[in-house]
């Protein structure tokens, strides 16, 4: 959903008294860790918006070989998840401006971040919102999936 449309939708959700959570990430190869994080994020509000890194921003963060799946494919997969109410793609280095525009009640980030290091956290807190850090589900990462796919199996079979 384009940001201009999503801003209108967010204003409508707020008028309806719904709470909005925003989370963000690359979501390149969707795995069980992503599903756990998104499911947890959705439990903190009535509506979950996923801010998805554009292809160019994924390359800047992860290197020239990424993303594996382009932004439209990643957005389609995320949009199909029942816990996700909207997906918006951003190209800026951080989703801060998008977060400010949407004025979510909750900002959710997965990982081992400190609140002060999360883009948009200051603005959400200043509005009286919450910032939640979901722990990473161990054993799942897109990078490890890619590495596993690229290394030959021990028995020689794929």
Short mmCIF file of N, CA and C in Angstrom, two decimals:
data_model
loop_
_atom_site.label_atom_id
_atom_site.label_comp_id
_atom_site.label_asym_id
_atom_site.label_seq_id
_atom_site.Cartn_x
_atom_site.Cartn_y
_atom_site.Cartn_z
N UNK A 1 0.85 -1.17 0.00
CA UNK A 1 0.00 0.00 0.00
C UNK A 1 0.90 1.24 0.00
N UNK A 2 0.65 2.16 -0.88
CA UNK A 2 1.46 3.40 -0.86
C UNK A 2 1.26 4.15 0.46
N UNK A 3 2.28 4.87 0.88
CA UNK A 3 2.23 5.58 2.16
C UNK A 3 1.06 6.56 2.20
N UNK A 4 0.78 7.25 1.10
CA UNK A 4 -0.33 8.22 1.10
C UNK A 4 -1.66 7.53 1.42
N UNK A 5 -1.89 6.35 0.85
CA UNK A 5 -3.11 5.60 1.14
C UNK A 5 -3.10 5.08 2.58
N UNK A 6 -1.94 4.62 3.01
CA UNK A 6 -1.84 4.07 4.35
C UNK A 6 -2.05 5.14 5.42
N UNK A 7 -1.59 6.35 5.15
CA UNK A 7 -1.82 7.45 6.10
C UNK A 7 -3.32 7.68 6.31
N UNK A 8 -4.06 7.66 5.21
CA UNK A 8 -5.52 7.83 5.29
C UNK A 8 -6.15 6.66 6.05
N UNK A 9 -5.69 5.45 5.76
CA UNK A 9 -6.21 4.26 6.43
C UNK A 9 -5.89 4.31 7.92
N UNK A 10 -4.67 4.73 8.27
CA UNK A 10 -4.28 4.84 9.69
C UNK A 10 -5.15 5.86 10.41
N UNK A 11 -5.44 6.98 9.76
CA UNK A 11 -6.31 8.00 10.36
C UNK A 11 -7.70 7.42 10.59
N UNK A 12 -8.18 6.63 9.64
CA UNK A 12 -9.49 5.97 9.78
C UNK A 12 -9.47 4.99 10.96
N UNK A 13 -8.40 4.18 11.05
CA UNK A 13 -8.29 3.23 12.17
C UNK A 13 -8.31 3.97 13.50
N UNK A 14 -7.56 5.08 13.57
CA UNK A 14 -7.54 5.87 14.81
C UNK A 14 -8.93 6.41 15.13
N UNK A 15 -9.65 6.91 14.12
CA UNK A 15 -11.01 7.42 14.34
C UNK A 15 -11.92 6.32 14.87
N UNK A 16 -11.68 5.08 14.45
CA UNK A 16 -12.48 3.94 14.89
C UNK A 16 -12.06 3.45 16.28
N UNK A 17 -11.03 4.09 16.85
CA UNK A 17 -10.57 3.71 18.19
C UNK A 17 -9.64 2.51 18.19
N UNK A 18 -9.15 2.13 17.02
CA UNK A 18 -8.24 0.99 16.93
C UNK A 18 -6.82 1.43 17.24
N UNK A 19 -6.06 0.53 17.86
CA UNK A 19 -4.64 0.79 18.11
C UNK A 19 -3.84 0.21 16.96
N UNK A 20 -2.74 0.88 16.62
CA UNK A 20 -1.90 0.49 15.49
C UNK A 20 -0.51 0.16 15.99
N UNK A 21 0.00 -0.99 15.55
CA UNK A 21 1.40 -1.35 15.79
C UNK A 21 2.13 -1.33 14.46
N UNK A 22 3.36 -0.89 14.49
CA UNK A 22 4.23 -0.91 13.31
C UNK A 22 5.47 -1.71 13.67
N UNK A 23 5.86 -2.57 12.75
CA UNK A 23 7.15 -3.25 12.84
C UNK A 23 7.81 -3.12 11.49
N UNK A 24 9.09 -3.37 11.42
CA UNK A 24 9.77 -3.22 10.13
C UNK A 24 10.87 -4.26 9.96
N UNK A 25 11.27 -4.46 8.72
CA UNK A 25 12.37 -5.36 8.43
C UNK A 25 12.47 -5.67 6.95
N UNK A 26 13.42 -6.54 6.63
CA UNK A 26 13.67 -6.96 5.25
C UNK A 26 12.76 -8.12 4.84
N UNK A 27 12.57 -9.08 5.75
CA UNK A 27 11.71 -10.24 5.51
C UNK A 27 12.01 -10.87 4.14
N UNK A 28 13.29 -11.13 3.89
CA UNK A 28 13.73 -11.60 2.58
C UNK A 28 13.26 -13.02 2.29
N UNK A 29 13.61 -13.96 3.13
CA UNK A 29 13.11 -15.33 3.02
C UNK A 29 12.34 -15.58 4.31
N UNK A 30 11.02 -15.57 4.21
CA UNK A 30 10.19 -15.69 5.40
C UNK A 30 10.41 -17.04 6.08
N UNK A 31 10.66 -17.01 7.39
CA UNK A 31 10.91 -18.24 8.14
C UNK A 31 10.17 -18.18 9.48
N UNK A 32 10.26 -19.26 10.25
CA UNK A 32 9.52 -19.38 11.50
C UNK A 32 9.84 -18.26 12.49
N UNK A 33 11.06 -17.76 12.49
CA UNK A 33 11.41 -16.64 13.36
C UNK A 33 10.63 -15.38 13.00
N UNK A 34 10.48 -15.13 11.69
CA UNK A 34 9.68 -13.99 11.26
C UNK A 34 8.22 -14.15 11.69
N UNK A 35 7.69 -15.35 11.49
CA UNK A 35 6.29 -15.60 11.84
C UNK A 35 6.07 -15.38 13.34
N UNK A 36 6.98 -15.87 14.17
CA UNK A 36 6.88 -15.67 15.61
C UNK A 36 6.91 -14.18 15.96
N UNK A 37 7.81 -13.44 15.34
CA UNK A 37 7.95 -12.02 15.62
C UNK A 37 6.71 -11.25 15.18
N UNK A 38 6.20 -11.55 13.99
CA UNK A 38 5.00 -10.86 13.49
C UNK A 38 3.77 -11.21 14.33
N UNK A 39 3.66 -12.46 14.71
CA UNK A 39 2.53 -12.88 15.55
C UNK A 39 2.57 -12.16 16.89
N UNK A 40 3.75 -12.08 17.47
CA UNK A 40 3.91 -11.36 18.74
C UNK A 40 3.59 -9.88 18.57
N UNK A 41 4.07 -9.28 17.50
CA UNK A 41 3.82 -7.85 17.26
C UNK A 41 2.33 -7.58 17.12
N UNK A 42 1.62 -8.46 16.45
CA UNK A 42 0.18 -8.28 16.22
C UNK A 42 -0.62 -8.32 17.51
N UNK A 43 -0.08 -8.98 18.54
CA UNK A 43 -0.80 -9.10 19.81
C UNK A 43 -0.80 -7.80 20.62
N UNK A 44 -0.02 -6.83 20.20
CA UNK A 44 0.10 -5.59 20.96
C UNK A 44 -0.82 -4.47 20.48
N UNK A 45 -1.61 -4.74 19.43
CA UNK A 45 -2.51 -3.71 18.90
C UNK A 45 -3.62 -4.36 18.09
N UNK A 46 -4.57 -3.55 17.68
CA UNK A 46 -5.67 -4.06 16.85
C UNK A 46 -5.25 -4.26 15.40
N UNK A 47 -4.28 -3.47 14.96
CA UNK A 47 -3.85 -3.46 13.56
C UNK A 47 -2.33 -3.55 13.52
N UNK A 48 -1.81 -4.39 12.62
CA UNK A 48 -0.36 -4.49 12.43
C UNK A 48 0.03 -4.02 11.04
N UNK A 49 0.91 -3.04 11.00
CA UNK A 49 1.47 -2.53 9.75
C UNK A 49 2.93 -2.96 9.70
N UNK A 50 3.33 -3.54 8.57
CA UNK A 50 4.72 -3.92 8.36
C UNK A 50 5.36 -2.94 7.39
N UNK A 51 6.41 -2.27 7.85
CA UNK A 51 7.22 -1.40 7.00
C UNK A 51 8.34 -2.26 6.43
N UNK A 52 8.32 -2.44 5.13
CA UNK A 52 9.22 -3.37 4.44
C UNK A 52 10.34 -2.61 3.74
N UNK A 53 11.58 -3.02 4.03
CA UNK A 53 12.73 -2.40 3.35
C UNK A 53 12.64 -2.65 1.85
N UNK A 54 12.86 -1.60 1.07
CA UNK A 54 12.89 -1.74 -0.39
C UNK A 54 14.11 -2.56 -0.81
N UNK A 55 14.12 -2.98 -2.06
CA UNK A 55 15.27 -3.73 -2.57
C UNK A 55 16.57 -2.97 -2.39
N UNK A 56 16.55 -1.66 -2.71
CA UNK A 56 17.78 -0.88 -2.59
C UNK A 56 18.25 -0.78 -1.14
N UNK A 57 17.33 -0.63 -0.19
CA UNK A 57 17.77 -0.54 1.20
C UNK A 57 18.24 -1.89 1.73
N UNK A 58 17.66 -3.00 1.23
CA UNK A 58 18.15 -4.32 1.63
C UNK A 58 19.58 -4.50 1.15
N UNK A 59 19.86 -4.09 -0.10
CA UNK A 59 21.23 -4.19 -0.63
C UNK A 59 22.20 -3.40 0.23
N UNK A 60 21.79 -2.21 0.66
CA UNK A 60 22.66 -1.39 1.50
C UNK A 60 22.92 -2.07 2.84
N UNK A 61 21.92 -2.72 3.39
CA UNK A 61 22.05 -3.36 4.70
C UNK A 61 22.74 -4.72 4.64
N UNK A 62 22.42 -5.51 3.61
CA UNK A 62 22.81 -6.93 3.57
C UNK A 62 23.85 -7.27 2.50
N UNK A 63 24.08 -6.36 1.55
CA UNK A 63 25.05 -6.63 0.50
C UNK A 63 24.39 -6.81 -0.86
N UNK A 64 25.22 -6.81 -1.88
CA UNK A 64 24.74 -6.83 -3.27
C UNK A 64 23.98 -8.09 -3.67
N UNK A 65 24.20 -9.20 -2.97
CA UNK A 65 23.52 -10.44 -3.33
C UNK A 65 22.10 -10.53 -2.76
N UNK A 66 21.70 -9.54 -2.03
CA UNK A 66 20.39 -9.53 -1.40
C UNK A 66 19.59 -8.35 -1.94
N UNK A 67 18.29 -8.42 -1.95
CA UNK A 67 17.48 -9.49 -1.42
C UNK A 67 17.39 -10.67 -2.40
N UNK A 68 17.03 -11.81 -1.87
CA UNK A 68 16.78 -12.99 -2.71
C UNK A 68 15.45 -12.79 -3.43
N UNK A 69 14.45 -12.33 -2.71
CA UNK A 69 13.13 -12.05 -3.27
C UNK A 69 12.94 -10.54 -3.38
N UNK A 70 12.39 -10.09 -4.52
CA UNK A 70 12.24 -8.64 -4.70
C UNK A 70 11.14 -8.10 -3.79
N UNK A 71 11.09 -6.78 -3.69
CA UNK A 71 10.19 -6.13 -2.73
C UNK A 71 8.71 -6.46 -2.97
N UNK A 72 8.32 -6.56 -4.24
CA UNK A 72 6.91 -6.88 -4.51
C UNK A 72 6.57 -8.30 -4.07
N UNK A 73 7.48 -9.24 -4.29
CA UNK A 73 7.26 -10.62 -3.84
C UNK A 73 7.20 -10.68 -2.33
N UNK A 74 8.12 -9.98 -1.66
CA UNK A 74 8.13 -9.99 -0.20
C UNK A 74 6.86 -9.35 0.36
N UNK A 75 6.41 -8.25 -0.27
CA UNK A 75 5.19 -7.58 0.18
C UNK A 75 3.96 -8.48 -0.01
N UNK A 76 3.94 -9.21 -1.12
CA UNK A 76 2.82 -10.12 -1.38
C UNK A 76 2.74 -11.21 -0.33
N UNK A 77 3.88 -11.81 0.00
CA UNK A 77 3.90 -12.88 1.00
C UNK A 77 3.46 -12.33 2.37
N UNK A 78 4.00 -11.19 2.77
CA UNK A 78 3.63 -10.60 4.06
C UNK A 78 2.14 -10.24 4.10
N UNK A 79 1.64 -9.69 3.01
CA UNK A 79 0.24 -9.29 2.95
C UNK A 79 -0.71 -10.46 3.08
N UNK A 80 -0.26 -11.64 2.70
CA UNK A 80 -1.10 -12.84 2.76
C UNK A 80 -1.22 -13.41 4.18
N UNK A 81 -0.37 -12.94 5.09
CA UNK A 81 -0.41 -13.44 6.46
C UNK A 81 -1.60 -12.83 7.21
N UNK A 82 -2.33 -13.65 7.91
CA UNK A 82 -3.50 -13.19 8.64
C UNK A 82 -3.21 -12.17 9.72
N UNK A 83 -2.01 -12.15 10.26
CA UNK A 83 -1.68 -11.21 11.35
C UNK A 83 -1.29 -9.83 10.83
N UNK A 84 -1.07 -9.71 9.52
CA UNK A 84 -0.62 -8.45 8.92
C UNK A 84 -1.80 -7.75 8.26
N UNK A 85 -2.02 -6.49 8.65
CA UNK A 85 -3.14 -5.72 8.10
C UNK A 85 -2.73 -4.84 6.93
N UNK A 86 -1.47 -4.44 6.87
CA UNK A 86 -1.00 -3.60 5.77
C UNK A 86 0.51 -3.71 5.67
N UNK A 87 1.01 -3.55 4.44
CA UNK A 87 2.45 -3.54 4.18
C UNK A 87 2.75 -2.27 3.40
N UNK A 88 3.79 -1.58 3.80
CA UNK A 88 4.25 -0.39 3.09
C UNK A 88 5.75 -0.52 2.87
N UNK A 89 6.21 -0.22 1.68
CA UNK A 89 7.63 -0.33 1.34
C UNK A 89 8.29 1.03 1.53
N UNK A 90 9.48 1.02 2.16
CA UNK A 90 10.21 2.27 2.33
C UNK A 90 11.64 2.12 1.82
N UNK A 91 12.18 3.21 1.27
CA UNK A 91 13.52 3.21 0.70
C UNK A 91 14.54 3.99 1.52
N UNK A 92 14.05 4.76 2.48
CA UNK A 92 14.94 5.57 3.30
C UNK A 92 15.82 4.66 4.16
N UNK A 93 16.92 5.19 4.69
CA UNK A 93 17.80 4.37 5.53
C UNK A 93 17.10 3.78 6.75
N UNK A 94 16.12 4.49 7.30
CA UNK A 94 15.34 3.98 8.43
C UNK A 94 13.86 4.28 8.17
N UNK A 95 12.96 3.61 8.89
CA UNK A 95 11.53 3.89 8.73
C UNK A 95 11.02 5.04 9.60
N UNK A 96 11.91 5.85 10.13
CA UNK A 96 11.53 6.91 11.06
C UNK A 96 10.43 7.81 10.49
N UNK A 97 10.62 8.34 9.29
CA UNK A 97 9.65 9.28 8.71
C UNK A 97 8.29 8.60 8.50
N UNK A 98 8.32 7.35 8.11
CA UNK A 98 7.10 6.58 7.92
C UNK A 98 6.38 6.40 9.26
N UNK A 99 7.13 6.10 10.30
CA UNK A 99 6.57 5.92 11.63
C UNK A 99 5.95 7.23 12.12
N UNK A 100 6.64 8.33 11.91
CA UNK A 100 6.11 9.64 12.30
C UNK A 100 4.80 9.91 11.54
N UNK A 101 4.77 9.59 10.26
CA UNK A 101 3.57 9.83 9.44
C UNK A 101 2.39 8.98 9.89
N UNK A 102 2.63 7.75 10.29
CA UNK A 102 1.53 6.85 10.67
C UNK A 102 1.06 7.01 12.11
N UNK A 103 1.91 7.58 12.97
CA UNK A 103 1.59 7.79 14.38
C UNK A 103 1.06 6.53 15.07
N UNK A 104 1.84 5.44 15.04
CA UNK A 104 1.37 4.21 15.68
C UNK A 104 1.32 4.35 17.20
N UNK A 105 0.50 3.50 17.80
CA UNK A 105 0.41 3.44 19.25
C UNK A 105 1.53 2.58 19.83
N UNK A 106 1.99 1.62 19.00
CA UNK A 106 3.02 0.68 19.43
C UNK A 106 4.03 0.52 18.30
N UNK A 107 5.29 0.54 18.67
CA UNK A 107 6.38 0.25 17.73
C UNK A 107 7.04 -1.02 18.22
N UNK A 108 7.12 -2.01 17.35
CA UNK A 108 7.67 -3.31 17.73
C UNK A 108 8.89 -3.58 16.87
N UNK A 109 9.97 -3.96 17.52
CA UNK A 109 11.20 -4.32 16.80
C UNK A 109 11.71 -5.64 17.36
N UNK A 110 12.09 -6.53 16.47
CA UNK A 110 12.68 -7.79 16.90
C UNK A 110 14.18 -7.65 17.02
N UNK A 111 14.75 -8.31 18.00
CA UNK A 111 16.21 -8.29 18.11
C UNK A 111 16.69 -7.89 19.47
N UNK A 112 17.95 -7.48 19.50
CA UNK A 112 18.58 -7.12 20.77
C UNK A 112 18.89 -5.62 20.80
N UNK A 113 17.96 -4.83 20.30
CA UNK A 113 18.12 -3.39 20.26
C UNK A 113 17.90 -2.77 21.63
N UNK A 114 18.40 -1.56 21.78
CA UNK A 114 18.05 -0.71 22.92
C UNK A 114 17.00 0.25 22.38
N UNK A 115 16.05 0.62 23.20
CA UNK A 115 14.97 1.49 22.75
C UNK A 115 15.52 2.76 22.10
N UNK A 116 16.56 3.33 22.69
CA UNK A 116 17.10 4.59 22.15
C UNK A 116 17.75 4.42 20.77
N UNK A 117 18.00 3.18 20.35
CA UNK A 117 18.61 2.94 19.04
C UNK A 117 17.58 2.59 17.96
N UNK A 118 16.32 2.53 18.31
CA UNK A 118 15.27 2.14 17.36
C UNK A 118 14.72 3.38 16.67
N UNK A 119 14.77 3.38 15.35
CA UNK A 119 14.26 4.49 14.56
C UNK A 119 12.77 4.70 14.84
N UNK A 120 12.40 5.92 15.20
CA UNK A 120 11.01 6.26 15.46
C UNK A 120 10.57 6.06 16.90
N UNK A 121 11.39 5.41 17.71
CA UNK A 121 11.00 5.12 19.10
C UNK A 121 10.75 6.40 19.88
N UNK A 122 11.63 7.36 19.74
CA UNK A 122 11.51 8.62 20.48
C UNK A 122 10.16 9.28 20.17
N UNK A 123 9.81 9.32 18.90
CA UNK A 123 8.57 9.97 18.48
C UNK A 123 7.33 9.21 18.99
N UNK A 124 7.37 7.89 18.97
CA UNK A 124 6.25 7.10 19.46
C UNK A 124 6.09 7.31 20.97
N UNK A 125 7.19 7.29 21.69
CA UNK A 125 7.14 7.49 23.15
C UNK A 125 6.64 8.89 23.50
N UNK A 126 7.07 9.90 22.73
CA UNK A 126 6.64 11.28 22.99
C UNK A 126 5.14 11.44 22.81
N UNK A 127 4.53 10.63 21.96
CA UNK A 127 3.09 10.66 21.74
C UNK A 127 2.33 9.82 22.77
N UNK A 128 3.06 9.18 23.69
CA UNK A 128 2.42 8.36 24.71
C UNK A 128 2.29 6.90 24.31
N UNK A 129 2.94 6.52 23.21
CA UNK A 129 2.89 5.14 22.75
C UNK A 129 3.92 4.26 23.46
N UNK A 130 3.97 3.00 23.04
CA UNK A 130 4.88 2.03 23.62
C UNK A 130 5.87 1.54 22.56
N UNK A 131 7.04 1.16 23.03
CA UNK A 131 8.04 0.52 22.19
C UNK A 131 8.32 -0.85 22.80
N UNK A 132 8.18 -1.88 22.00
CA UNK A 132 8.36 -3.26 22.46
C UNK A 132 9.45 -3.91 21.65
N UNK A 133 10.36 -4.59 22.33
CA UNK A 133 11.43 -5.32 21.66
C UNK A 133 11.15 -6.81 21.84
N UNK A 134 10.85 -7.46 20.72
CA UNK A 134 10.62 -8.91 20.74
C UNK A 134 11.96 -9.63 20.66
N UNK A 135 12.16 -10.65 21.48
CA UNK A 135 13.41 -11.41 21.39
C UNK A 135 13.47 -12.18 20.07
N UNK A 136 14.66 -12.37 19.56
CA UNK A 136 14.87 -13.16 18.35
C UNK A 136 14.64 -14.63 18.68
N UNK A 137 13.98 -15.33 17.77
CA UNK A 137 13.80 -16.77 17.93
C UNK A 137 15.09 -17.43 17.45
N UNK A 138 15.80 -18.07 18.35
CA UNK A 138 17.09 -18.65 18.02
C UNK A 138 16.95 -19.78 16.99
N UNK A 139 17.95 -19.88 16.13
CA UNK A 139 17.99 -20.96 15.15
C UNK A 139 17.40 -20.60 13.81
N UNK A 140 16.91 -19.37 13.66
CA UNK A 140 16.33 -18.96 12.40
C UNK A 140 16.93 -17.64 11.94
N UNK A 141 17.49 -17.64 10.74
CA UNK A 141 17.94 -16.39 10.12
C UNK A 141 18.01 -16.61 8.63
N UNK A 142 17.69 -15.56 7.90
CA UNK A 142 17.75 -15.64 6.44
C UNK A 142 19.17 -15.94 5.99
N UNK A 143 20.14 -15.30 6.62
CA UNK A 143 21.55 -15.52 6.25
C UNK A 143 21.92 -16.99 6.43
N UNK A 144 21.52 -17.61 7.54
CA UNK A 144 21.88 -19.02 7.74
C UNK A 144 21.15 -19.93 6.74
N UNK A 145 19.94 -19.58 6.35
CA UNK A 145 19.23 -20.36 5.33
C UNK A 145 19.98 -20.28 4.00
N UNK A 146 20.41 -19.09 3.63
CA UNK A 146 21.15 -18.92 2.37
C UNK A 146 22.46 -19.70 2.42
N UNK A 147 23.18 -19.60 3.55
CA UNK A 147 24.44 -20.33 3.68
C UNK A 147 24.22 -21.83 3.59
N UNK A 148 23.18 -22.32 4.20
CA UNK A 148 22.87 -23.75 4.15
C UNK A 148 22.56 -24.19 2.72
N UNK A 149 21.85 -23.36 1.98
CA UNK A 149 21.51 -23.68 0.59
C UNK A 149 22.75 -23.71 -0.30
N UNK A 150 23.74 -22.89 0.03
CA UNK A 150 24.93 -22.77 -0.79
C UNK A 150 26.02 -23.78 -0.47
N UNK A 151 25.93 -24.44 0.69
CA UNK A 151 26.97 -25.40 1.05
C UNK A 151 26.51 -26.81 0.67
N UNK A 152 27.44 -27.62 0.17
CA UNK A 152 27.07 -28.98 -0.22
C UNK A 152 26.71 -29.79 1.01
N UNK A 153 25.70 -30.64 0.90
CA UNK A 153 25.33 -31.48 2.04
C UNK A 153 26.41 -32.53 2.34
N UNK A 154 26.44 -32.98 3.56
CA UNK A 154 27.48 -33.91 4.01
C UNK A 154 27.46 -35.22 3.24
N UNK A 155 26.27 -35.69 2.82
CA UNK A 155 26.20 -36.97 2.12
C UNK A 155 26.25 -36.82 0.60
N UNK A 156 26.42 -35.61 0.12
CA UNK A 156 26.54 -35.38 -1.31
C UNK A 156 25.21 -35.22 -2.04
N UNK A 157 24.10 -35.38 -1.33
CA UNK A 157 22.78 -35.20 -1.94
C UNK A 157 22.22 -33.84 -1.61
N UNK A 158 21.41 -33.31 -2.48
CA UNK A 158 20.73 -32.04 -2.23
C UNK A 158 19.29 -32.26 -1.95
#
